[in-house]
Each structure stands twice: as C-alpha cells, then as structure tokens.
C-alpha cells in the first residue's frame, strides 16, 4: 500500500536573513505540521512556570518559559518522560532579535496547546512502552539548546537557557518527578543536542535506585566540511557559544581537552556522558544536508539545489559526498557504540526527527532496521530487553524510509520563502 503524507510547514525566512539565522527547514524539528489522518491526537495545554522570572529563567524576550504536561497512569504513574523541544539556534544579535518575535523566543507566541504524538502519545497502539508515563514537552525559547547564561541589555535579549532548564526541572520535581522510579530525558534536533548536554545533570536529580537514561533524536550534529570546503555549522555554533556564554555549562572534562565550540558538537561530547544514552539519527540527516553540508552560502551557483530538494535527483558525486558524511558519522560513534549501556538506531534515510512523528515512531509502515521500528528499538534498549546497536546499510538499500522532500518554493510572497514538505511514497517493510 502506498501512503503519501503532505505536511505543510509555516516556517518563513526573510530574504535578507541567511539560513542559519532562522532555517526554512526549522519545522523538521518537531511534529508541528498538519495532523495525519485518523483519530485526533491528544492536545495538551501550555503551562507557564510562574516562579521562573524571579530566578532569571526567562525566554529571549523576558517572558516566562513553559511546558506541556500530561500525567501518567496505571503502571506508568511513577515514570517520567521529558522531551526537550528543538528549533535551531540564534548565533548573533540580529538573529536573536528576530527569534524573540516567534514561538522560539517568546512564550507570547507559543501555541496554547500541542499535539502529543509519537513518543508523547497516550495510546498503547501508538507508543507501546511509554504511553502511560508522565509525559512532558519543555518549550524551547532560548536559542542555545537550553545552555546559555548571559544577556545583551542594548538589544533587550535574555540568554537564559540553563536557568530555564533548571527552573523546568525544579517545577517538574515538585509535580511528582522526585518520586520517579524510571525517567527518560529525550529531545529532537536542537533539543536532541540538549538531551546530550543535560543528560548527566538529569541523572543527578534522582537517587541511584531510579532508572535514568537519555535519548537524542536527530541531535548528532557533525563538525563536517561543507560542499565549498568551509565549516558552516562550526561558524554557526561558534556564534551561539560566544554570544550566549555557553562554555559556562559545557562538560569540564571536554573543555580540558578542546575549545568551547568543539564541546558543543555531540561527536566530542558523547564519550564524556556517563548516563546511558541512545542515539536515534538519520544517516543523511535532512537538516544537516540543507543547512550544514550544502547551504546556499556554500553553493552560490545552486549545484546542490535539486539534490537537496529531492534526493532522487542527486548525481553520483553528490551521493558519494553524502556517503562520506554517513561514514564520518558512523566513525564518530564507533567508540561510543562499544559500551554495553549505549544504544543506536541509525537508519539510511533523508529525514530529521523521528520520535515525535507518529508515522516514523510507531505505525504500520514505520521505518525499520532488521524489521524493528524505532519505538520498539528504544523500548528494548531502555528496558534492557536486548542490546540495540542498529545501523542501517547505506543508501539506497532501505525502502522503509519516510524521506523528506522539499516540494515547492513559492515566489508569490515577497520577502519570504515558504516551504512545503512531502514525505516520499513508502513501499512496504522489506529491504531490497
């Protein structure tokens, strides 16, 4: 059966702002598109953290941070899943000033309700292992993966990601998380990076008897060379780290060996994390292909334009470049994967964020590695039912992927570039 899902994203980027400031693909980072056909998803209201401002824990514009909470029940009443929202970064004053007029920088613009799907679903048939846990989505409004701690008075910007993290955790502990017997910290994209950065901090909140683990979805950003030989993502991360004084909250064990910007990259962090960690990532991560490997700034003549829009249009040299990127990712995970407490699910898809979307987390046609979908692999690892080191064969062997394909660039709206994104047709569950 062929299934086509069309997801229209409402992310815009002004023509005079480069992609790293506010990516047109930033909506890849969460399931905020048109809901898929079927029963309506659980809608969970926004809760603002009322005591946060007195602790300096505020969004970029000074508004209160927030979260969405749905209580657990039955056997999951004392188990907690925390999902850190993603949404790119801001790396200079200009981009952060723009960001504070959006839901990524101000709770004034946040949705009052969010759909809980995928790993946040409350239905056993959609989320077999975590459906009855206490499930929380912490909103992202600081622009530095919940790690900054500074301000810019002239631009009226507050960079308080670390304080937001601490304030959110304190609030959730008071709501019952302190009694948890099981806890999982997860996150997607910039939130996936945050789940790595805060993994050991999360562990430290609980007694040793509590089972605590972390899941990073699409958070394994590589310090890779772009198509022009430059370092687009390193330049972006360097701006974030310096502007928001992120170095204050990076692992000291990493900083003793590398510069702060290097310690913002997961490849240099994962071997410093002591808490069990699972990496869920697409080998050809759609955001990284668009914004790190082949951004327009590194491809001024547009040689990569068609390939980025649809992977089926990539030529052989472009595919080889992407295979080299995959090999670099796997090589950076090699030592990490050798320890018994770690988990991997690296599929050969052109995707980004697979835990919050129902179609990629757990559905009849979900992506598979060795006939196992993401949800079951993560559950097997968390509950130690089996060792999970799932690494897919290289493109094009996997035809279970839900690949993201940029469908349209609409020139009608002057000053904005709206994107719609089409998931490719899926063909069953067997590998070729």
PDB file of C-alpha atoms in Angstrom, residues 142-308:
ATOM      1  CA  UNK A 142      16.455  30.486  24.411  1.00  0.00           C
ATOM      2  CA  UNK A 143      18.160  29.716  21.089  1.00  0.00           C
ATOM      3  CA  UNK A 144      21.117  27.765  22.528  1.00  0.00           C
ATOM      4  CA  UNK A 145      19.837  24.265  23.350  1.00  0.00           C
ATOM      5  CA  UNK A 146      18.996  25.218  26.954  1.00  0.00           C
ATOM      6  CA  UNK A 147      22.642  26.080  27.771  1.00  0.00           C
ATOM      7  CA  UNK A 148      23.213  29.843  27.563  1.00  0.00           C
ATOM      8  CA  UNK A 149      23.639  32.155  30.533  1.00  0.00           C
ATOM      9  CA  UNK A 150      24.143  35.818  29.638  1.00  0.00           C
ATOM     10  CA  UNK A 151      22.260  38.840  28.332  1.00  0.00           C
ATOM     11  CA  UNK A 152      22.512  41.783  25.976  1.00  0.00           C
ATOM     12  CA  UNK A 153      20.904  44.848  27.526  1.00  0.00           C
ATOM     13  CA  UNK A 154      21.209  47.020  24.420  1.00  0.00           C
ATOM     14  CA  UNK A 155      19.196  44.545  22.334  1.00  0.00           C
ATOM     15  CA  UNK A 156      16.943  43.592  25.289  1.00  0.00           C
ATOM     16  CA  UNK A 157      17.868  39.932  24.943  1.00  0.00           C
ATOM     17  CA  UNK A 158      17.998  37.370  27.724  1.00  0.00           C
ATOM     18  CA  UNK A 159      20.105  34.272  27.087  1.00  0.00           C
ATOM     19  CA  UNK A 160      18.921  32.092  29.963  1.00  0.00           C
ATOM     20  CA  UNK A 161      18.656  28.563  28.599  1.00  0.00           C
ATOM     21  CA  UNK A 162      20.494  26.973  31.519  1.00  0.00           C
ATOM     22  CA  UNK A 163      18.248  28.720  34.024  1.00  0.00           C
ATOM     23  CA  UNK A 164      15.162  27.663  32.025  1.00  0.00           C
ATOM     24  CA  UNK A 165      16.368  24.058  32.189  1.00  0.00           C
ATOM     25  CA  UNK A 166      16.910  24.257  35.963  1.00  0.00           C
ATOM     26  CA  UNK A 167      13.603  26.024  36.554  1.00  0.00           C
ATOM     27  CA  UNK A 168      11.690  23.460  34.488  1.00  0.00           C
ATOM     28  CA  UNK A 169      13.309  20.553  36.305  1.00  0.00           C
ATOM     29  CA  UNK A 170      12.568  22.130  39.708  1.00  0.00           C
ATOM     30  CA  UNK A 171       8.933  22.630  38.728  1.00  0.00           C
ATOM     31  CA  UNK A 172       8.555  19.051  37.491  1.00  0.00           C
ATOM     32  CA  UNK A 173      10.212  17.628  40.590  1.00  0.00           C
ATOM     33  CA  UNK A 174       7.590  19.482  42.653  1.00  0.00           C
ATOM     34  CA  UNK A 175       4.857  17.948  40.488  1.00  0.00           C
ATOM     35  CA  UNK A 176       5.903  14.403  41.382  1.00  0.00           C
ATOM     36  CA  UNK A 177       9.021  13.678  39.337  1.00  0.00           C
ATOM     37  CA  UNK A 178      11.085  13.471  42.521  1.00  0.00           C
ATOM     38  CA  UNK A 179       9.313  10.165  43.221  1.00  0.00           C
ATOM     39  CA  UNK A 180      10.089   8.683  39.805  1.00  0.00           C
ATOM     40  CA  UNK A 181      11.301   5.112  39.655  1.00  0.00           C
ATOM     41  CA  UNK A 182      12.002   5.451  35.919  1.00  0.00           C
ATOM     42  CA  UNK A 183      12.927   8.535  33.870  1.00  0.00           C
ATOM     43  CA  UNK A 184      13.905   9.225  30.276  1.00  0.00           C
ATOM     44  CA  UNK A 185      15.216  12.573  29.001  1.00  0.00           C
ATOM     45  CA  UNK A 186      14.693  12.947  25.266  1.00  0.00           C
ATOM     46  CA  UNK A 187      14.783  15.706  22.687  1.00  0.00           C
ATOM     47  CA  UNK A 188      14.676  16.338  18.971  1.00  0.00           C
ATOM     48  CA  UNK A 189      17.163  18.331  16.848  1.00  0.00           C
ATOM     49  CA  UNK A 190      18.408  21.266  18.969  1.00  0.00           C
ATOM     50  CA  UNK A 191      16.517  19.522  21.758  1.00  0.00           C
ATOM     51  CA  UNK A 192      18.342  16.307  20.890  1.00  0.00           C
ATOM     52  CA  UNK A 193      21.623  18.139  21.381  1.00  0.00           C
ATOM     53  CA  UNK A 194      20.234  19.491  24.675  1.00  0.00           C
ATOM     54  CA  UNK A 195      19.367  15.970  25.832  1.00  0.00           C
ATOM     55  CA  UNK A 196      23.053  15.043  25.427  1.00  0.00           C
ATOM     56  CA  UNK A 197      24.320  18.226  27.072  1.00  0.00           C
ATOM     57  CA  UNK A 198      21.988  17.822  30.076  1.00  0.00           C
ATOM     58  CA  UNK A 199      21.994  14.029  30.319  1.00  0.00           C
ATOM     59  CA  UNK A 200      24.256  13.690  33.350  1.00  0.00           C
ATOM     60  CA  UNK A 201      22.587  16.687  35.029  1.00  0.00           C
ATOM     61  CA  UNK A 202      19.268  14.915  34.621  1.00  0.00           C
ATOM     62  CA  UNK A 203      20.699  11.764  36.175  1.00  0.00           C
ATOM     63  CA  UNK A 204      21.908  13.782  39.182  1.00  0.00           C
ATOM     64  CA  UNK A 205      18.334  14.823  40.033  1.00  0.00           C
ATOM     65  CA  UNK A 206      17.418  11.309  41.109  1.00  0.00           C
ATOM     66  CA  UNK A 207      18.608   8.740  43.641  1.00  0.00           C
ATOM     67  CA  UNK A 208      20.761   5.886  42.390  1.00  0.00           C
ATOM     68  CA  UNK A 209      17.809   3.497  42.581  1.00  0.00           C
ATOM     69  CA  UNK A 210      15.959   5.368  39.795  1.00  0.00           C
ATOM     70  CA  UNK A 211      16.475   4.033  36.265  1.00  0.00           C
ATOM     71  CA  UNK A 212      17.556   7.121  34.297  1.00  0.00           C
ATOM     72  CA  UNK A 213      18.520   7.204  30.622  1.00  0.00           C
ATOM     73  CA  UNK A 214      18.663   9.715  27.753  1.00  0.00           C
ATOM     74  CA  UNK A 215      17.550   9.672  24.115  1.00  0.00           C
ATOM     75  CA  UNK A 216      18.866  12.072  21.475  1.00  0.00           C
ATOM     76  CA  UNK A 217      16.773  12.226  18.291  1.00  0.00           C
ATOM     77  CA  UNK A 218      18.396  13.967  15.308  1.00  0.00           C
ATOM     78  CA  UNK A 219      20.769  15.699  17.684  1.00  0.00           C
ATOM     79  CA  UNK A 220      24.034  14.287  16.364  1.00  0.00           C
ATOM     80  CA  UNK A 221      25.287  17.375  14.505  1.00  0.00           C
ATOM     81  CA  UNK A 222      28.672  16.853  12.887  1.00  0.00           C
ATOM     82  CA  UNK A 223      31.538  19.314  12.657  1.00  0.00           C
ATOM     83  CA  UNK A 224      31.669  18.489   8.955  1.00  0.00           C
ATOM     84  CA  UNK A 225      33.158  20.259   5.938  1.00  0.00           C
ATOM     85  CA  UNK A 226      30.529  21.738   3.624  1.00  0.00           C
ATOM     86  CA  UNK A 227      30.449  21.467  -0.179  1.00  0.00           C
ATOM     87  CA  UNK A 228      32.683  24.544  -0.543  1.00  0.00           C
ATOM     88  CA  UNK A 229      35.297  23.212   1.879  1.00  0.00           C
ATOM     89  CA  UNK A 230      34.122  25.553   4.623  1.00  0.00           C
ATOM     90  CA  UNK A 231      32.730  24.937   8.103  1.00  0.00           C
ATOM     91  CA  UNK A 232      29.212  26.378   8.037  1.00  0.00           C
ATOM     92  CA  UNK A 233      27.942  24.639  11.152  1.00  0.00           C
ATOM     93  CA  UNK A 234      31.113  25.297  13.160  1.00  0.00           C
ATOM     94  CA  UNK A 235      30.734  29.001  12.367  1.00  0.00           C
ATOM     95  CA  UNK A 236      27.091  28.898  13.475  1.00  0.00           C
ATOM     96  CA  UNK A 237      27.864  27.003  16.696  1.00  0.00           C
ATOM     97  CA  UNK A 238      30.791  29.314  17.415  1.00  0.00           C
ATOM     98  CA  UNK A 239      28.452  32.280  17.273  1.00  0.00           C
ATOM     99  CA  UNK A 240      25.949  30.596  19.594  1.00  0.00           C
ATOM    100  CA  UNK A 241      28.610  29.615  22.136  1.00  0.00           C
ATOM    101  CA  UNK A 242      30.280  33.026  22.212  1.00  0.00           C
ATOM    102  CA  UNK A 243      27.108  35.127  22.198  1.00  0.00           C
ATOM    103  CA  UNK A 244      25.325  33.175  24.921  1.00  0.00           C
ATOM    104  CA  UNK A 245      28.396  32.228  27.004  1.00  0.00           C
ATOM    105  CA  UNK A 246      27.540  28.559  26.639  1.00  0.00           C
ATOM    106  CA  UNK A 247      31.003  27.494  27.805  1.00  0.00           C
ATOM    107  CA  UNK A 248      29.845  28.019  31.412  1.00  0.00           C
ATOM    108  CA  UNK A 249      27.622  24.958  31.083  1.00  0.00           C
ATOM    109  CA  UNK A 250      29.654  22.578  28.922  1.00  0.00           C
ATOM    110  CA  UNK A 251      31.303  19.450  30.402  1.00  0.00           C
ATOM    111  CA  UNK A 252      34.576  20.386  32.066  1.00  0.00           C
ATOM    112  CA  UNK A 253      36.053  17.045  31.015  1.00  0.00           C
ATOM    113  CA  UNK A 254      35.606  18.129  27.384  1.00  0.00           C
ATOM    114  CA  UNK A 255      36.752  21.725  27.923  1.00  0.00           C
ATOM    115  CA  UNK A 256      40.002  20.456  29.417  1.00  0.00           C
ATOM    116  CA  UNK A 257      40.809  18.950  26.012  1.00  0.00           C
ATOM    117  CA  UNK A 258      39.011  21.078  23.405  1.00  0.00           C
ATOM    118  CA  UNK A 259      37.754  24.598  22.746  1.00  0.00           C
ATOM    119  CA  UNK A 260      34.172  25.504  23.756  1.00  0.00           C
ATOM    120  CA  UNK A 261      32.776  25.386  20.213  1.00  0.00           C
ATOM    121  CA  UNK A 262      34.139  21.853  19.731  1.00  0.00           C
ATOM    122  CA  UNK A 263      32.493  20.867  23.029  1.00  0.00           C
ATOM    123  CA  UNK A 264      29.101  21.939  21.635  1.00  0.00           C
ATOM    124  CA  UNK A 265      29.372  19.204  18.994  1.00  0.00           C
ATOM    125  CA  UNK A 266      27.963  15.800  20.052  1.00  0.00           C
ATOM    126  CA  UNK A 267      30.840  13.874  18.470  1.00  0.00           C
ATOM    127  CA  UNK A 268      33.100  15.415  21.131  1.00  0.00           C
ATOM    128  CA  UNK A 269      30.554  15.069  23.944  1.00  0.00           C
ATOM    129  CA  UNK A 270      29.194  11.542  23.826  1.00  0.00           C
ATOM    130  CA  UNK A 271      32.241   9.850  25.285  1.00  0.00           C
ATOM    131  CA  UNK A 272      32.055  12.189  28.296  1.00  0.00           C
ATOM    132  CA  UNK A 273      28.447  11.200  29.129  1.00  0.00           C
ATOM    133  CA  UNK A 274      28.237   8.693  31.966  1.00  0.00           C
ATOM    134  CA  UNK A 275      24.459   8.145  31.877  1.00  0.00           C
ATOM    135  CA  UNK A 276      23.113   5.540  29.384  1.00  0.00           C
ATOM    136  CA  UNK A 277      22.442   7.327  26.089  1.00  0.00           C
ATOM    137  CA  UNK A 278      20.619   6.290  22.902  1.00  0.00           C
ATOM    138  CA  UNK A 279      21.349   7.980  19.559  1.00  0.00           C
ATOM    139  CA  UNK A 280      18.499   7.998  17.038  1.00  0.00           C
ATOM    140  CA  UNK A 281      19.580   9.638  13.797  1.00  0.00           C
ATOM    141  CA  UNK A 282      19.120   9.537  10.045  1.00  0.00           C
ATOM    142  CA  UNK A 283      22.463   8.860   8.355  1.00  0.00           C
ATOM    143  CA  UNK A 284      21.585  11.529   5.773  1.00  0.00           C
ATOM    144  CA  UNK A 285      20.045  13.988   8.204  1.00  0.00           C
ATOM    145  CA  UNK A 286      17.804  16.309   6.192  1.00  0.00           C
ATOM    146  CA  UNK A 287      18.544  19.422   8.243  1.00  0.00           C
ATOM    147  CA  UNK A 288      22.289  18.883   8.074  1.00  0.00           C
ATOM    148  CA  UNK A 289      22.207  18.290   4.311  1.00  0.00           C
ATOM    149  CA  UNK A 290      20.296  21.544   3.784  1.00  0.00           C
ATOM    150  CA  UNK A 291      21.868  23.799   6.374  1.00  0.00           C
ATOM    151  CA  UNK A 292      25.307  22.424   7.186  1.00  0.00           C
ATOM    152  CA  UNK A 293      26.594  20.458   4.183  1.00  0.00           C
ATOM    153  CA  UNK A 294      25.075  22.349   1.253  1.00  0.00           C
ATOM    154  CA  UNK A 295      23.645  25.688   2.430  1.00  0.00           C
ATOM    155  CA  UNK A 296      23.165  28.340  -0.240  1.00  0.00           C
ATOM    156  CA  UNK A 297      26.127  30.266   1.178  1.00  0.00           C
ATOM    157  CA  UNK A 298      28.386  27.318   0.298  1.00  0.00           C
ATOM    158  CA  UNK A 299      26.622  26.633  -3.000  1.00  0.00           C
ATOM    159  CA  UNK A 300      26.096  30.059  -4.621  1.00  0.00           C
ATOM    160  CA  UNK A 301      25.539  28.582  -8.110  1.00  0.00           C
ATOM    161  CA  UNK A 302      22.882  26.157  -6.889  1.00  0.00           C
ATOM    162  CA  UNK A 303      24.555  22.922  -7.973  1.00  0.00           C
ATOM    163  CA  UNK A 304      23.008  21.205  -4.951  1.00  0.00           C
ATOM    164  CA  UNK A 305      19.559  22.781  -5.239  1.00  0.00           C
ATOM    165  CA  UNK A 306      17.799  19.846  -6.932  1.00  0.00           C
ATOM    166  CA  UNK A 307      19.623  17.236  -4.868  1.00  0.00           C
ATOM    167  CA  UNK A 308      18.620  18.997  -1.646  1.00  0.00           C
TER     168      UNK A 308
END
